[in-house]
Coordinates of C-alpha atoms in Angstrom, one line a residue:
M451 CA 0.0 0.0 0.0
S452 CA 3.0 2.3 -0.3
D453 CA 2.3 2.5 -4.1
V454 CA 0.5 5.8 -4.6
L455 CA -2.0 4.6 -7.2
A456 CA -3.0 1.6 -5.2
L457 CA -3.4 3.6 -1.9
T458 CA -5.4 6.3 -3.7
Q459 CA -7.7 3.7 -5.1
A460 CA -8.2 2.1 -1.7
L461 CA -9.0 5.4 -0.1
L462 CA -11.4 6.4 -2.9
A463 CA -13.3 3.2 -2.4
C464 CA -14.3 4.2 1.1
E465 CA -17.5 6.3 1.2
S466 CA -16.3 9.1 3.6
V467 CA -18.8 12.0 3.2
T468 CA -18.2 14.5 6.0
P469 CA -18.2 13.9 8.9
A470 CA -16.0 10.8 8.2
R471 CA -14.8 8.0 10.3
G472 CA -14.2 4.2 10.2
P473 CA -13.1 2.3 7.0
V474 CA -11.2 5.1 5.3
F475 CA -9.1 5.6 8.4
D476 CA -8.6 1.8 8.6
V477 CA -7.1 1.9 5.1
L478 CA -4.7 4.8 6.0
E479 CA -3.6 3.2 9.3
A480 CA -2.9 -0.1 7.5
A481 CA -0.6 1.8 5.1
L482 CA 1.2 3.8 7.8
R483 CA 2.0 1.1 10.4
P484 CA 4.3 -0.9 8.1
L485 CA 6.2 2.3 7.4
G486 CA 7.1 2.7 11.0
F487 CA 4.4 5.2 12.1
Q488 CA 2.8 5.1 15.5
V489 CA -0.9 5.8 14.9
D490 CA -3.3 7.5 17.3
R491 CA -6.9 7.5 16.2
F492 CA -9.7 9.2 18.2
V493 CA -13.3 10.2 17.7
V494 CA -14.8 13.4 19.0
G495 CA -18.1 15.3 18.7
E496 CA -21.8 14.5 18.5
A497 CA -24.5 14.8 15.9
P498 CA -25.3 16.7 13.8
D499 CA -21.7 17.8 13.1
G500 CA -20.1 14.7 14.5
P501 CA -18.9 12.2 15.4
V502 CA -15.6 12.9 13.6
E503 CA -12.6 10.7 13.5
N504 CA -9.1 12.1 13.5
L505 CA -5.7 10.5 13.0
L506 CA -2.3 11.6 14.4
A507 CA 0.7 9.5 13.1
L508 CA 4.3 10.0 14.0
R509 CA 7.6 8.4 12.9
G510 CA 11.1 9.3 14.1
S511 CA 12.3 11.6 16.8
G512 CA 14.0 14.9 17.3
G513 CA 14.1 17.7 14.8
P514 CA 13.4 18.9 12.4
H515 CA 9.7 17.9 12.7
I516 CA 7.8 18.1 9.4
A517 CA 4.0 17.6 9.5
F518 CA 1.6 16.9 6.7
A519 CA -2.0 17.9 7.2
G520 CA -5.0 16.8 5.2
H521 CA -8.6 15.4 5.3
L522 CA -10.2 12.2 4.3
D523 CA -13.8 13.5 4.3
V524 CA -15.3 14.5 1.0
V525 CA -18.3 16.5 -0.1
P526 CA -21.4 14.5 -1.2
P527 CA -21.0 13.3 -4.8
G528 CA -24.4 14.0 -6.1
P529 CA -26.1 12.1 -9.0
G530 CA -24.8 11.9 -12.6
W531 CA -21.4 10.3 -12.3
T532 CA -20.2 8.3 -15.3
S533 CA -19.1 5.5 -12.9
G534 CA -19.7 5.2 -9.2
A535 CA -18.3 8.1 -7.1
F536 CA -16.8 5.6 -4.6
E537 CA -15.9 3.0 -7.3
P538 CA -12.5 4.3 -8.4
E539 CA -11.7 3.6 -12.0
V540 CA -8.8 4.4 -14.3
R541 CA -9.9 5.5 -17.7
G542 CA -7.1 6.5 -20.0
D543 CA -4.7 8.6 -18.0
L544 CA -7.1 9.6 -15.3
L545 CA -8.2 8.1 -12.0
Y546 CA -11.8 8.9 -11.2
G547 CA -13.5 9.1 -7.8
R548 CA -14.8 11.5 -5.2
G549 CA -11.8 12.9 -3.4
A550 CA -9.3 12.1 -6.1
V551 CA -7.8 15.6 -5.9
D552 CA -9.5 17.0 -2.8
M553 CA -7.7 15.4 -1.2
K554 CA -7.2 11.6 -0.9
G555 CA -4.7 11.7 -3.8
A556 CA -2.3 14.0 -1.9
I557 CA -2.5 12.0 1.3
A558 CA -1.6 8.9 -0.6
A559 CA 1.3 10.7 -2.3
F560 CA 2.7 11.9 1.0
V561 CA 2.4 8.4 2.5
A562 CA 4.2 7.0 -0.6
A563 CA 6.8 9.7 -0.2
T564 CA 7.6 8.7 3.4
A565 CA 8.3 5.2 2.2
Q566 CA 11.2 6.6 0.1
V567 CA 12.7 8.8 2.9
E568 CA 14.9 7.8 5.8
G569 CA 17.0 9.7 8.2
P570 CA 17.0 11.8 11.4
G571 CA 14.0 13.9 12.3
T572 CA 10.3 13.5 12.8
I573 CA 7.5 13.1 10.3
S574 CA 3.8 13.4 11.3
L575 CA 0.5 13.2 9.6
L576 CA -2.5 15.2 10.9
I577 CA -5.5 13.8 9.2
T578 CA -9.1 14.7 9.9
G579 CA -12.6 13.6 8.9
D580 CA -14.1 17.1 9.3
E581 CA -12.7 19.7 6.9
E582 CA -15.5 19.9 4.3
G583 CA -18.0 20.4 7.1
P584 CA -18.2 22.8 10.0
A585 CA -14.6 21.9 11.0
L586 CA -15.6 21.9 14.7
Y587 CA -14.1 18.5 15.7
G588 CA -11.3 18.1 13.2
T589 CA -8.0 19.9 13.0
R590 CA -8.7 22.0 16.1
A591 CA -9.1 18.7 18.0
L592 CA -5.8 17.4 16.5
I593 CA -4.1 20.6 17.6
D594 CA -5.4 20.0 21.2
R595 CA -4.3 16.4 21.0
M596 CA -0.8 17.4 20.0
A597 CA -0.6 20.0 22.7
G598 CA -1.6 17.5 25.3
R599 CA 1.2 15.2 24.2
G600 CA 3.8 18.0 23.9
I601 CA 4.0 17.6 20.1
R602 CA 4.8 20.8 18.1
P603 CA 6.0 20.5 14.4
D604 CA 8.6 22.9 13.1
A605 CA 6.7 23.3 9.8
C606 CA 3.5 22.0 8.2
L607 CA 2.7 21.1 4.6
V608 CA -1.1 21.0 3.9
G609 CA -1.9 18.9 0.8
E610 CA -4.9 20.9 -0.5
P611 CA -5.2 21.0 -4.3
T612 CA -3.5 24.3 -5.0
S613 CA -2.2 23.8 -8.5
A614 CA -4.3 25.7 -11.1
A615 CA -3.5 24.6 -14.6
R616 CA -0.5 22.3 -14.2
L617 CA 0.9 20.4 -11.2
G618 CA 3.4 22.7 -9.5
D619 CA 2.2 26.1 -10.9
M620 CA 0.9 27.4 -7.5
M621 CA 1.4 27.0 -3.8
K622 CA -0.4 28.9 -1.0
I623 CA 1.5 30.8 1.6
G624 CA -1.5 32.3 3.3
R625 CA -5.3 32.6 3.1
R626 CA -7.8 35.3 3.6
G627 CA -10.0 35.2 6.7
S628 CA -13.8 34.7 6.6
V629 CA -16.7 36.0 8.7
N630 CA -20.4 35.5 8.0
I631 CA -22.8 37.9 9.6
W632 CA -26.6 37.5 10.1
I633 CA -28.7 40.7 10.5
D634 CA -32.3 40.5 11.8
V635 CA -34.2 43.8 11.9
P636 CA -37.5 43.7 13.8
G637 CA -40.6 45.8 12.8
R638 CA -44.3 45.8 13.5
Q639 CA -46.7 44.1 11.2
G640 CA -49.7 46.1 9.9
H641 CA -51.9 47.0 6.9
V642 CA -50.2 48.9 4.2
A643 CA -53.1 51.4 4.1
Y644 CA -52.4 52.3 7.8
P645 CA -48.6 52.7 7.9
H646 CA -48.7 54.9 11.0
L647 CA -50.0 51.8 12.9
A648 CA -47.1 49.6 11.7
D649 CA -43.3 49.8 11.5
N650 CA -41.7 48.6 8.3
P651 CA -38.2 47.1 8.9
I652 CA -37.3 46.9 5.2
P653 CA -36.2 50.6 4.7
R654 CA -33.9 50.4 7.7
L655 CA -32.3 47.2 6.6
V656 CA -31.9 48.6 3.0
A657 CA -30.3 51.8 4.3
A658 CA -27.9 49.8 6.5
L659 CA -27.0 47.5 3.6
A660 CA -26.4 50.5 1.3
E661 CA -23.9 52.0 3.8
I662 CA -22.2 48.6 4.2
D663 CA -22.0 48.1 0.4
A664 CA -20.2 51.4 0.0
I665 CA -17.4 50.4 2.4
V666 CA -13.9 50.0 0.9
L667 CA -12.1 47.9 3.5
D668 CA -8.6 48.2 1.9
E669 CA -6.8 48.2 -1.4
G670 CA -5.0 45.0 -0.8
T671 CA -1.5 44.3 0.3
D672 CA 1.7 42.9 -1.2
W673 CA 0.4 39.3 -0.8
F674 CA -3.3 39.7 -0.5
Q675 CA -6.1 40.9 -2.8
P676 CA -8.5 43.6 -1.5
S677 CA -10.9 42.5 1.2
N678 CA -14.6 42.3 0.1
I679 CA -18.0 42.4 1.7
E680 CA -20.8 40.6 -0.1
V681 CA -24.5 40.5 0.6
T682 CA -25.4 36.8 0.3
D683 CA -29.1 36.8 1.3
I684 CA -32.0 39.1 1.9
T685 CA -35.2 37.6 3.4
V686 CA -38.6 39.1 4.3
G687 CA -40.8 36.1 3.7
N688 CA -44.0 38.2 3.1
P689 CA -46.5 36.4 0.9
S690 CA -49.1 39.3 1.1
T691 CA -49.1 42.4 -1.0
N692 CA -51.0 44.5 1.5
V693 CA -49.1 43.7 4.7
I694 CA -46.2 45.5 6.2
P695 CA -43.8 42.7 7.4
A696 CA -42.9 42.2 11.0
S697 CA -39.2 41.5 10.3
A698 CA -36.5 41.6 7.6
S699 CA -33.2 39.8 7.5
A700 CA -30.0 39.7 5.6
R701 CA -26.7 37.8 5.6
L702 CA -23.2 39.0 4.7
S703 CA -20.0 37.2 3.9
I704 CA -16.7 39.1 4.3
R705 CA -13.4 37.7 3.0
F706 CA -10.6 39.7 4.5
N707 CA -6.8 40.0 4.4
D708 CA -4.3 40.3 7.2
L709 CA -5.1 44.0 7.8
H710 CA -8.3 43.0 9.6
R711 CA -9.6 40.7 12.3
G712 CA -12.9 38.9 12.1
E713 CA -14.2 40.1 15.4
E714 CA -13.4 43.8 14.6
L715 CA -15.2 43.5 11.2
G716 CA -18.3 42.0 12.9
A717 CA -18.3 44.9 15.4
R718 CA -18.0 47.5 12.6
I719 CA -21.0 46.0 10.7
A720 CA -23.0 45.8 14.0
A721 CA -22.4 49.5 14.6
I722 CA -23.6 50.5 11.2
V723 CA -26.8 48.4 11.5
H724 CA -27.6 49.7 14.9
R725 CA -27.4 53.3 13.7
H726 CA -30.2 52.5 11.3
A727 CA -32.0 49.9 13.4
P728 CA -31.2 50.1 17.1
E729 CA -33.2 47.0 17.9
A730 CA -31.6 44.8 15.3
I731 CA -29.8 41.6 16.2
V732 CA -26.4 41.2 14.5
T733 CA -24.7 37.8 14.8
P734 CA -21.2 37.5 13.4
K735 CA -19.5 34.1 13.1
V736 CA -15.8 34.0 12.3
S737 CA -14.8 30.8 10.5
G738 CA -11.1 31.7 10.2
E739 CA -8.6 34.6 10.5
A740 CA -6.3 35.6 7.7
F741 CA -2.8 34.3 7.9
L742 CA 0.5 34.7 6.0
T743 CA 3.6 32.6 6.1
E744 CA 6.2 35.1 4.9
P745 CA 8.3 33.8 1.9
G746 CA 11.4 32.3 3.4
A747 CA 13.1 29.0 4.0
L748 CA 9.9 26.9 4.0
S749 CA 8.5 28.2 0.7
A750 CA 12.0 28.2 -0.9
T751 CA 12.5 24.5 0.0
L752 CA 9.2 23.5 -1.5
A753 CA 9.7 25.6 -4.6
A754 CA 13.1 24.0 -5.1
S755 CA 11.5 20.5 -4.9
I756 CA 8.7 21.5 -7.4
E757 CA 11.2 22.9 -9.8
A758 CA 13.5 19.9 -9.5
C759 CA 10.7 17.5 -10.2
T760 CA 8.6 19.4 -12.8
G761 CA 10.7 22.2 -14.1
I762 CA 8.0 24.7 -13.1
T763 CA 8.6 27.7 -10.8
P764 CA 5.5 27.9 -8.6
E765 CA 3.6 31.1 -8.0
L766 CA 3.2 32.1 -4.3
S767 CA -0.4 32.9 -3.7
T768 CA -3.0 33.6 -1.0
T769 CA -6.1 33.3 -3.3
G770 CA -9.0 31.0 -2.8
G771 CA -11.2 30.0 0.1
T772 CA -10.3 28.9 3.5
S773 CA -8.6 25.6 4.6
D774 CA -7.6 24.0 7.8
A775 CA -4.2 25.8 7.4
R776 CA -6.0 28.6 9.2
F777 CA -5.9 26.6 12.4
L778 CA -2.4 25.2 11.9
A779 CA -0.9 28.7 11.3
A780 CA -1.2 29.3 15.1
V781 CA 1.1 26.3 15.7
C782 CA 3.9 26.6 13.2
P783 CA 4.7 28.0 9.7
V784 CA 2.3 26.5 7.2
I785 CA 2.3 26.2 3.4
E786 CA -0.2 24.5 1.1
F787 CA 0.6 22.5 -2.0
G788 CA -1.2 19.7 -3.8
L789 CA -2.8 18.5 -7.0
V790 CA -4.6 20.4 -9.8
N791 CA -7.9 21.7 -8.5
A792 CA -9.9 21.8 -11.7
T793 CA -12.3 19.0 -10.9
M794 CA -12.6 19.3 -7.1
H795 CA -16.2 19.1 -5.8
K796 CA -17.4 18.4 -9.4
L797 CA -19.0 15.4 -11.1
D798 CA -16.4 12.9 -12.3
E799 CA -13.7 14.3 -10.1
A800 CA -10.4 12.9 -11.5
V801 CA -6.6 13.1 -11.1
A802 CA -4.0 12.3 -13.7
V803 CA -2.1 9.2 -12.6
S804 CA 1.1 10.9 -13.7
D805 CA 0.4 13.8 -11.3
L806 CA 0.0 11.3 -8.4
R807 CA 3.5 10.0 -9.1
A808 CA 5.0 13.4 -9.7
L809 CA 3.4 14.7 -6.4
T810 CA 4.9 11.8 -4.6
A811 CA 8.4 12.7 -6.0
I812 CA 7.9 16.3 -5.0
Y813 CA 6.9 15.4 -1.4
A814 CA 9.8 13.0 -1.1
D815 CA 12.3 15.6 -2.4
F816 CA 10.8 18.1 0.0
L817 CA 11.3 15.8 2.9
R818 CA 14.9 15.1 1.9
R819 CA 15.7 18.7 1.6
S820 CA 14.0 19.5 4.9
F821 CA 16.0 16.9 6.7
G822 CA 19.2 18.0 5.1

């Protein structure tokens, strides 16, 4: 099971829609133990967002300690697949299956890479079954588990599918933060012909949203694009044409760079809303703060491995959505690199078999360079 194609196929054959546990972790553990890894599996959380299984595997001792983080859970496949989403099939040069690129293929590549690398230092795998979902019981629980055991990596590589057009063309050195905000403006229901006896919440909500929409948070930074605020939902739920509604609601999503903090943005939005609607309820939920791993030794080492194995110089980027790197950035320097992301979350998700082998070579070269 140290062959990257065989291990990827075995992982893909396990139905592991988030929150994941059980058989898919059995497959990974069976591949790791013969390679000398000590495996710690644990389950946390309750329904509806759990239970979630996590796996912490370690091999070696002393420094440097290089960690690899990833997730075995996948998004629901949906109908319409050419072959079964959990029946991996090689057709031509491609291996098909849900999770092929996001991100069972990268996990298999890293495991296969560790089979090629020996020497001093520590290698760990931090694998969760809760990345595609709320991420309540996944990587954060792994971080707590490591802290309880006194484990702290020197650097972490996250195997998310970061490549855009060709394997090796992009790595992530940071990610924007994310905060969602729910706004509920109360009013007083009444007949439209007697507006003085009612209180319409819609004009106050619209005025607040207009002021929010006019905000320019920043112009971007050297490594981050400008932060943006988007209105993602407006709800009144009024089926009648002659009734002033009793309430109106909206939802915002803010993606922000490292000039901001999620809590501060939530407070700023709340202040605007309350100027227009003092009785409004504003509920922010920060799903992750922005982080940046400044270009340096870690990114240079990975870039050298990518160039050596593919001939491509990777772009250093902070684009895209969030990942579990947002949690790991508080533990150690973090960088993300993995397969081409063109088919992730799509029907007939697929990875080029040659990319699986090339990614294995990149990861192995990265480990050798990291261990000197």
